[in-house]
């Protein structure tokens, strides 16, 4: 199988699996118990916490581990609303955000929060002037992602954070697709990240919180994460996240250059007739979302079962619904149904990617001929 679905998840790095292993076997103690073994597990978690914190490159805040980035985003949104000062009851977000943001915002809107969802331009970029016009003193939080999971398009996060702060609002950034791949933008007060997108294990994410911007607790219980989040932490998952973050930081330039080369090779191998969805200039290049007139993407996927690629986000692929992100770019139903996403990164071999792209192009071409 050729794996081209790096936005859905990434292969666990061998060094990460190795680091996790002892904590799955004999070093199984509860990290919150006072025994010597418990203390050792707790110390390993603290090392992992500082590795993740350091890899973010962000200053003046702290990391809280969560069960996923979805949880981190739910917590950030709902816990910030919980702490809202009187008169600030408005959230601004963007139409191309991940479901974790959009669905949480909708849930809050059903409970009285004033929600504004801004459109994007045909390149997938937020119009900053539009945001400026919307910001007023009722806005509590602005939520914008750094890299889009479906189309790879980036947003000017630091500029948006400055604008939010000037209006007295906080900013949440979903940095799940950016962390470990690009430098994280400075400025947001709350940043959600996930281990399994950076060659770490599934089932662990984190919320980076600027000092003073900590949301109210969302999951109640033992208060294990400094009273802010409850639940026994998993030493193996935390250690895996820490090792993955450290590796991503050490390999940042190498991984970035590799991805740039892969992008060039993929575009060349696909040949003419494909249109890139979303901005080419403002983009993480490990995400190649493309469409082609007359192609049935679902059939393409079925015809090429030994290549793992997708129709958009893993969630959208399963639902059969056209992607809300492609719709936000202005694509019609047919254009969305002829779009595919190829995602590649650290462990993708160039010759495999080229082979896959040539086969995708050949099958697409055959479809066109058949349907002509
Ligand atoms: N945000 C973005 C942009 C994502 O791509 C994902 C995962 O697909 C998430 C949030 C949710 O992350 P997790 O799988 O850790 O819940």
Tab-separated table of C-alpha atoms and ligand atoms in Angstrom:
chain	number	residue	atom	x	y	z
A	1	UNK	CA	0.000	0.000	0.000
A	2	UNK	CA	1.177	3.539	-0.742
A	3	UNK	CA	0.094	5.739	2.134
A	4	UNK	CA	-0.976	9.227	1.014
A	5	UNK	CA	-3.294	10.267	3.823
A	6	UNK	CA	-0.968	12.238	6.119
A	7	UNK	CA	-3.697	14.721	7.096
A	8	UNK	CA	-5.851	11.913	8.500
A	9	UNK	CA	-2.993	10.472	10.524
A	10	UNK	CA	0.734	9.761	10.276
A	11	UNK	CA	2.754	6.581	10.797
A	12	UNK	CA	4.164	6.286	14.324
A	13	UNK	CA	7.910	7.031	14.242
A	14	UNK	CA	10.044	4.004	15.244
A	15	UNK	CA	11.762	6.041	18.006
A	16	UNK	CA	8.348	7.025	19.378
A	17	UNK	CA	7.164	3.414	19.568
A	18	UNK	CA	10.434	2.495	21.294
A	19	UNK	CA	10.064	5.275	23.868
A	20	UNK	CA	6.473	4.237	24.640
A	21	UNK	CA	7.133	0.537	25.020
A	22	UNK	CA	8.385	0.302	28.648
A	23	UNK	CA	5.390	2.336	29.855
A	24	UNK	CA	3.031	-0.191	28.262
A	25	UNK	CA	4.697	-3.144	29.955
A	26	UNK	CA	6.364	-3.248	33.367
A	27	UNK	CA	6.300	0.520	34.081
A	28	UNK	CA	2.516	0.574	34.381
A	29	UNK	CA	2.088	2.571	37.608
A	30	UNK	CA	-0.512	5.302	37.976
A	31	UNK	CA	1.400	8.593	37.490
A	32	UNK	CA	-0.740	10.280	40.147
A	33	UNK	CA	0.010	7.761	42.888
A	34	UNK	CA	2.683	8.557	45.502
A	35	UNK	CA	4.675	5.299	45.157
A	36	UNK	CA	8.181	5.420	43.739
A	37	UNK	CA	6.893	3.896	40.481
A	38	UNK	CA	4.117	6.459	40.340
A	39	UNK	CA	6.632	9.264	40.814
A	40	UNK	CA	8.803	7.891	38.007
A	41	UNK	CA	5.814	7.843	35.676
A	42	UNK	CA	4.939	11.384	36.721
A	43	UNK	CA	8.517	12.515	36.041
A	44	UNK	CA	8.368	10.956	32.555
A	45	UNK	CA	5.141	12.853	31.888
A	46	UNK	CA	6.759	16.120	32.946
A	47	UNK	CA	9.694	15.521	30.589
A	48	UNK	CA	7.165	14.875	27.795
A	49	UNK	CA	5.261	18.041	28.707
A	50	UNK	CA	8.398	20.160	28.380
A	51	UNK	CA	9.303	18.460	25.068
A	52	UNK	CA	5.879	19.296	23.625
A	53	UNK	CA	5.988	22.824	25.064
A	54	UNK	CA	9.458	23.450	23.624
A	55	UNK	CA	8.481	22.119	20.187
A	56	UNK	CA	5.577	24.591	19.981
A	57	UNK	CA	8.081	27.463	20.153
A	58	UNK	CA	5.442	29.417	22.113
A	59	UNK	CA	6.357	31.379	25.235
A	60	UNK	CA	4.526	32.437	28.367
A	61	UNK	CA	2.091	29.569	28.655
A	62	UNK	CA	1.617	25.978	29.680
A	63	UNK	CA	0.578	22.671	28.125
A	64	UNK	CA	-2.314	20.571	29.414
A	65	UNK	CA	-2.624	17.084	27.967
A	66	UNK	CA	-6.049	16.045	26.682
A	67	UNK	CA	-7.507	12.916	25.082
A	68	UNK	CA	-7.411	14.491	21.591
A	69	UNK	CA	-7.250	17.841	19.856
A	70	UNK	CA	-11.030	17.582	19.540
A	71	UNK	CA	-11.231	17.634	23.335
A	72	UNK	CA	-8.732	20.518	23.518
A	73	UNK	CA	-10.857	22.565	21.083
A	74	UNK	CA	-14.131	21.763	22.890
A	75	UNK	CA	-12.502	22.751	26.164
A	76	UNK	CA	-11.032	25.977	24.774
A	77	UNK	CA	-14.345	27.125	23.316
A	78	UNK	CA	-16.739	26.009	26.036
A	79	UNK	CA	-14.401	26.816	28.957
A	80	UNK	CA	-13.705	30.309	27.608
A	81	UNK	CA	-17.425	30.996	27.287
A	82	UNK	CA	-17.828	29.723	30.854
A	83	UNK	CA	-15.313	32.353	32.032
A	84	UNK	CA	-16.695	35.163	29.858
A	85	UNK	CA	-16.912	38.625	31.377
A	86	UNK	CA	-20.343	40.234	31.220
A	87	UNK	CA	-21.189	41.665	27.810
A	88	UNK	CA	-18.787	39.467	25.834
A	89	UNK	CA	-20.805	36.653	24.354
A	90	UNK	CA	-19.724	36.547	20.744
A	91	UNK	CA	-17.465	34.085	18.872
A	92	UNK	CA	-16.077	34.683	15.393
A	93	UNK	CA	-14.826	31.760	13.356
A	94	UNK	CA	-14.398	30.764	9.709
A	95	UNK	CA	-16.416	28.525	7.368
A	96	UNK	CA	-13.451	26.237	6.606
A	97	UNK	CA	-12.658	25.284	10.215
A	98	UNK	CA	-12.577	21.643	11.347
A	99	UNK	CA	-15.825	20.118	12.654
A	100	UNK	CA	-14.366	20.193	16.179
A	101	UNK	CA	-14.534	23.997	16.034
A	102	UNK	CA	-17.663	24.453	13.918
A	103	UNK	CA	-19.804	21.896	15.757
A	104	UNK	CA	-18.715	23.161	19.192
A	105	UNK	CA	-19.542	26.707	18.091
A	106	UNK	CA	-22.954	25.581	16.809
A	107	UNK	CA	-23.582	23.830	20.131
A	108	UNK	CA	-22.758	27.061	21.955
A	109	UNK	CA	-24.932	29.087	19.553
A	110	UNK	CA	-27.895	26.850	20.410
A	111	UNK	CA	-27.295	27.892	24.024
A	112	UNK	CA	-27.305	31.615	23.383
A	113	UNK	CA	-23.798	32.453	22.161
A	114	UNK	CA	-23.756	34.954	19.311
A	115	UNK	CA	-21.868	33.170	16.516
A	116	UNK	CA	-20.414	34.678	13.348
A	117	UNK	CA	-18.953	32.324	10.725
A	118	UNK	CA	-16.923	34.297	8.191
A	119	UNK	CA	-16.608	33.187	4.563
A	120	UNK	CA	-13.303	32.648	2.733
A	121	UNK	CA	-12.272	33.757	-0.755
A	122	UNK	CA	-11.976	31.246	-3.640
A	123	UNK	CA	-8.388	30.545	-2.525
A	124	UNK	CA	-9.571	29.546	0.936
A	125	UNK	CA	-8.181	32.645	2.669
A	126	UNK	CA	-9.944	34.770	5.236
A	127	UNK	CA	-10.517	38.409	4.253
A	128	UNK	CA	-8.799	40.363	7.030
A	129	UNK	CA	-10.792	43.534	6.284
A	130	UNK	CA	-14.005	41.589	6.778
A	131	UNK	CA	-12.733	40.375	10.152
A	132	UNK	CA	-11.786	43.954	11.099
A	133	UNK	CA	-15.339	45.097	10.345
A	134	UNK	CA	-16.838	42.306	12.461
A	135	UNK	CA	-14.669	42.782	15.569
A	136	UNK	CA	-16.419	44.726	18.292
A	137	UNK	CA	-16.413	44.822	22.075
A	138	UNK	CA	-18.900	41.963	22.325
A	139	UNK	CA	-16.390	39.508	20.802
A	140	UNK	CA	-14.941	37.112	23.360
A	141	UNK	CA	-13.026	34.737	21.124
A	142	UNK	CA	-11.792	34.476	17.540
A	143	UNK	CA	-11.115	30.886	16.380
A	144	UNK	CA	-9.046	30.374	13.231
A	145	UNK	CA	-6.882	27.414	12.192
A	146	UNK	CA	-3.289	27.793	10.976
A	147	UNK	CA	-3.334	25.064	8.288
A	148	UNK	CA	-6.538	23.654	6.854
A	149	UNK	CA	-6.800	19.867	7.044
A	150	UNK	CA	-8.623	19.455	3.724
A	151	UNK	CA	-6.834	21.912	1.440
A	152	UNK	CA	-3.639	22.823	3.334
A	153	UNK	CA	-4.304	26.575	3.067
A	154	UNK	CA	-2.724	28.747	5.771
A	155	UNK	CA	-4.196	31.807	7.489
A	156	UNK	CA	-2.297	34.863	8.837
A	157	UNK	CA	-2.673	33.797	12.469
A	158	UNK	CA	-0.381	36.390	14.119
A	159	UNK	CA	-2.161	39.244	12.351
A	160	UNK	CA	-5.550	37.824	13.346
A	161	UNK	CA	-4.387	37.432	16.963
A	162	UNK	CA	-3.236	41.076	17.053
A	163	UNK	CA	-6.604	42.202	15.704
A	164	UNK	CA	-8.486	40.072	18.233
A	165	UNK	CA	-6.381	41.474	21.080
A	166	UNK	CA	-6.919	45.064	19.913
A	167	UNK	CA	-10.656	44.401	20.234
A	168	UNK	CA	-10.145	42.942	23.734
A	169	UNK	CA	-10.863	39.383	22.549
A	170	UNK	CA	-8.902	36.143	22.913
A	171	UNK	CA	-7.755	33.963	20.071
A	172	UNK	CA	-7.913	30.167	19.677
A	173	UNK	CA	-5.830	28.543	16.967
A	174	UNK	CA	-6.410	24.958	15.824
A	175	UNK	CA	-2.793	24.175	14.970
A	176	UNK	CA	-3.294	20.423	14.537
A	177	UNK	CA	-2.117	20.377	10.917
A	178	UNK	CA	0.614	22.964	11.468
A	179	UNK	CA	2.363	21.632	14.573
A	180	UNK	CA	5.498	19.666	13.716
A	181	UNK	CA	5.247	20.714	10.063
A	182	UNK	CA	5.569	24.504	10.055
A	183	UNK	CA	6.621	27.013	12.724
A	184	UNK	CA	3.605	27.781	14.867
A	185	UNK	CA	2.449	31.383	14.538
A	186	UNK	CA	2.935	33.492	17.665
A	187	UNK	CA	0.040	35.420	19.146
A	188	UNK	CA	-2.894	33.088	19.958
A	189	UNK	CA	-3.917	32.631	23.588
A	190	UNK	CA	-5.055	29.044	23.137
A	191	UNK	CA	-3.538	26.504	20.727
A	192	UNK	CA	-4.824	22.977	20.088
A	193	UNK	CA	-2.452	20.234	18.882
A	194	UNK	CA	-2.553	16.467	18.417
A	195	UNK	CA	0.122	13.726	18.647
A	196	UNK	CA	-1.039	11.469	15.845
A	197	UNK	CA	-0.477	14.102	13.157
A	198	UNK	CA	3.222	14.297	14.084
A	199	UNK	CA	4.115	10.592	14.088
A	200	UNK	CA	2.963	10.112	17.665
A	201	UNK	CA	0.198	7.917	19.101
A	202	UNK	CA	-3.556	8.430	18.683
A	203	UNK	CA	-5.655	9.283	21.730
A	204	UNK	CA	-3.645	12.236	23.019
A	205	UNK	CA	-3.717	15.943	22.250
A	206	UNK	CA	-2.910	19.091	24.159
A	207	UNK	CA	-4.087	22.608	24.767
A	208	UNK	CA	-1.399	25.268	25.051
A	209	UNK	CA	-2.730	28.099	27.207
A	210	UNK	CA	-1.210	31.526	27.606
A	211	UNK	CA	-0.890	32.502	31.252
A	212	UNK	CA	-4.169	34.066	32.332
A	213	UNK	CA	-6.164	32.647	29.399
A	214	UNK	CA	-6.846	29.212	30.919
A	215	UNK	CA	-10.429	28.124	30.163
A	216	UNK	CA	-12.710	26.903	32.948
A	217	UNK	CA	-12.497	23.114	33.472
A	218	UNK	CA	-14.545	21.096	30.986
A	219	UNK	CA	-13.899	17.561	32.249
A	220	UNK	CA	-14.489	17.273	35.983
A	221	UNK	CA	-13.072	14.761	38.439
A	222	UNK	CA	-9.691	14.300	40.104
A	223	UNK	CA	-8.234	17.490	38.617
A	224	UNK	CA	-5.041	15.684	37.633
A	225	UNK	CA	-3.944	18.347	35.119
A	226	UNK	CA	-3.328	21.187	37.626
A	227	UNK	CA	-6.999	21.302	38.533
A	228	UNK	CA	-7.903	22.275	34.965
A	229	UNK	CA	-8.586	18.853	33.436
A	230	UNK	CA	-9.435	15.557	35.065
A	231	UNK	CA	-8.624	11.960	34.206
A	232	UNK	CA	-5.621	9.711	34.838
A	233	UNK	CA	-2.894	10.621	32.379
A	234	UNK	CA	-1.426	7.850	30.261
A	235	UNK	CA	2.380	7.791	30.669
A	236	UNK	CA	2.838	5.849	27.404
A	237	UNK	CA	0.777	8.325	25.381
A	238	UNK	CA	2.390	11.382	26.990
A	239	UNK	CA	5.894	9.928	26.508
A	240	UNK	CA	5.011	9.109	22.881
A	241	UNK	CA	3.734	12.646	22.285
A	242	UNK	CA	6.906	14.102	23.859
A	243	UNK	CA	9.216	11.893	21.768
A	244	UNK	CA	7.290	12.743	18.573
A	245	UNK	CA	7.462	16.479	19.343
A	246	UNK	CA	11.198	16.329	20.057
A	247	UNK	CA	11.820	14.435	16.815
A	248	UNK	CA	9.696	16.881	14.815
A	249	UNK	CA	11.663	19.785	16.253
A	250	UNK	CA	15.025	18.140	15.497
A	251	UNK	CA	14.010	17.211	11.945
A	252	UNK	CA	12.042	20.376	11.113
A	253	UNK	CA	14.245	21.598	8.229
A	254	UNK	CA	14.795	18.127	6.778
A	255	UNK	CA	11.080	17.272	6.868
A	256	UNK	CA	10.149	20.648	5.366
A	257	UNK	CA	12.614	20.312	2.467
A	258	UNK	CA	11.486	16.735	1.826
A	259	UNK	CA	7.850	17.841	1.594
A	260	UNK	CA	8.706	20.680	-0.809
A	261	UNK	CA	10.465	18.189	-3.103
A	262	UNK	CA	7.591	15.709	-2.876
A	263	UNK	CA	5.083	18.407	-3.858
A	264	UNK	CA	7.077	19.278	-7.003
A	265	UNK	CA	7.426	15.614	-7.958
A	266	UNK	CA	3.713	14.904	-7.394
A	267	UNK	CA	2.505	17.877	-9.447
A	268	UNK	CA	4.838	16.857	-12.304
A	269	UNK	CA	3.783	13.198	-12.185
A	270	UNK	CA	0.063	14.033	-12.255
A	271	UNK	CA	0.506	15.930	-15.514
A	272	UNK	CA	-1.899	18.472	-17.019
A	273	UNK	CA	-5.653	18.721	-16.489
A	274	UNK	CA	-5.695	19.009	-12.687
A	275	UNK	CA	-6.716	22.112	-10.776
A	276	UNK	CA	-5.302	22.721	-7.294
A	277	UNK	CA	-8.027	23.503	-4.736
A	278	UNK	CA	-7.009	26.430	-2.531
A	279	UNK	CA	-4.102	28.840	-2.608
A	280	UNK	CA	-0.807	27.480	-3.932
A	281	UNK	CA	1.277	30.244	-2.328
A	282	UNK	CA	-0.320	30.209	1.142
A	283	UNK	CA	-0.227	26.527	1.812
A	284	UNK	CA	1.461	23.633	3.570
A	285	UNK	CA	2.817	21.656	0.639
A	286	UNK	CA	2.293	18.219	2.161
A	287	UNK	CA	-1.364	18.629	1.232
A	288	UNK	CA	-2.242	18.413	-2.454
A	289	UNK	CA	-5.992	18.774	-2.918
A	290	UNK	CA	-6.863	18.621	-6.606
A	291	UNK	CA	-9.777	18.184	-8.946
A	292	UNK	CA	-10.255	17.288	-12.560
A	293	UNK	CA	-13.202	17.916	-14.841
A	294	UNK	CA	-15.312	14.803	-15.361
A	295	UNK	CA	-13.643	12.653	-12.688
A	296	UNK	CA	-15.711	10.691	-10.174
A	297	UNK	CA	-13.421	10.793	-7.129
A	298	UNK	CA	-15.291	8.042	-5.267
A	299	UNK	CA	-14.811	5.714	-8.250
A	300	UNK	CA	-11.146	6.687	-8.421
A	301	UNK	CA	-10.767	5.720	-4.773
A	302	UNK	CA	-12.515	2.373	-5.400
A	303	UNK	CA	-10.350	1.653	-8.466
A	304	UNK	CA	-7.097	2.326	-6.622
A	305	UNK	CA	-7.565	0.455	-3.373
A	306	UNK	CA	-3.832	-0.058	-2.796
A	307	UNK	CA	-3.257	3.707	-2.607
A	308	UNK	CA	-4.490	5.305	0.606
A	309	UNK	CA	-5.743	8.788	-0.289
A	310	UNK	CA	-8.973	10.551	0.475
A	311	UNK	CA	-11.845	12.714	-0.677
A	312	UNK	CA	-11.227	15.397	1.938
A	313	UNK	CA	-11.253	15.024	5.689
A	314	UNK	CA	-11.562	11.489	7.053
A	315	UNK	CA	-14.942	12.522	8.529
A	316	UNK	CA	-16.227	13.963	5.202
A	317	UNK	CA	-15.070	10.854	3.320
A	318	UNK	CA	-17.184	8.631	5.529
A	319	UNK	CA	-20.355	10.722	5.364
A	320	UNK	CA	-20.741	10.921	1.586
A	321	UNK	CA	-21.559	14.629	2.066
A	322	UNK	CA	-19.676	17.094	-0.150
A	323	UNK	CA	-16.970	18.802	1.862
A	324	UNK	CA	-17.975	22.031	3.619
A	325	UNK	CA	-14.473	23.352	2.916
A	326	UNK	CA	-14.697	22.907	-0.858
A	327	UNK	CA	-18.189	24.404	-0.795
A	328	UNK	CA	-16.795	27.417	1.086
A	329	UNK	CA	-14.281	27.937	-1.759
A	330	UNK	CA	-17.264	28.184	-4.107
A	331	UNK	CA	-16.914	24.767	-5.748
A	332	UNK	CA	-20.182	23.318	-7.041
A	333	UNK	CA	-21.368	19.783	-6.317
A	334	UNK	CA	-19.685	18.278	-9.402
A	335	UNK	CA	-16.378	20.009	-8.724
A	336	UNK	CA	-16.327	18.760	-5.111
A	337	UNK	CA	-17.158	15.230	-6.234
A	338	UNK	CA	-14.184	15.318	-8.603
A	339	UNK	CA	-11.718	16.382	-5.879
A	340	UNK	CA	-9.160	14.227	-4.084
A	341	UNK	CA	-6.642	14.901	-1.339
A	342	UNK	CA	-3.110	13.496	-1.442
A	343	UNK	CA	-1.197	13.891	1.820
A	344	UNK	CA	2.474	13.063	2.220
A	345	UNK	CA	5.376	13.719	4.539
A	346	UNK	CA	8.392	12.429	6.410
A	347	UNK	CA	8.251	8.739	5.492
A	348	UNK	CA	6.842	9.111	1.948
A	349	UNK	CA	9.303	7.868	-0.655
A	350	UNK	CA	9.424	10.038	-3.773
A	351	UNK	CA	9.316	7.084	-6.195
A	352	UNK	CA	6.194	5.697	-4.486
A	353	UNK	CA	4.454	9.053	-4.658
A	354	UNK	CA	5.363	9.488	-8.317
A	355	UNK	CA	4.118	5.976	-9.109
A	356	UNK	CA	0.839	6.638	-7.261
A	357	UNK	CA	0.293	9.979	-9.019
A	358	UNK	CA	0.892	8.458	-12.447
A	359	UNK	CA	-1.592	5.688	-11.706
A	360	UNK	CA	-4.175	8.170	-10.380
A	361	UNK	CA	-3.768	10.261	-13.556
A	362	UNK	CA	-4.076	7.170	-15.794
A	363	UNK	CA	-7.269	5.953	-14.083
A	364	UNK	CA	-8.756	9.478	-14.186
A	365	UNK	CA	-7.949	9.692	-17.886
A	366	UNK	CA	-9.540	6.282	-18.522
A	367	UNK	CA	-12.696	7.469	-16.691
A	368	UNK	CA	-12.879	10.520	-18.921
A	369	UNK	CA	-12.609	8.377	-22.062
A	370	UNK	CA	-15.240	5.945	-20.797
A	371	UNK	CA	-17.663	8.752	-19.972
A	372	UNK	CA	-17.042	10.686	-23.220
B	1	LIG	N1	-8.354	19.916	13.820
B	1	LIG	C1	-7.815	19.555	12.638
B	1	LIG	C2	-7.415	20.620	11.672
B	1	LIG	C3	-7.638	18.206	12.327
B	1	LIG	O1	-7.112	17.867	11.159
B	1	LIG	C4	-8.022	17.233	13.293
B	1	LIG	C5	-7.906	15.801	12.991
B	1	LIG	O2	-8.273	15.341	11.931
B	1	LIG	C6	-8.549	17.663	14.509
B	1	LIG	C7	-8.708	19.012	14.737
B	1	LIG	C8	-8.933	16.692	15.580
B	1	LIG	O3	-7.787	16.064	16.102
B	1	LIG	P1	-7.920	14.734	16.983
B	1	LIG	O4	-7.906	13.594	16.002
B	1	LIG	O5	-6.720	14.722	17.875
B	1	LIG	O6	-9.182	14.827	17.738
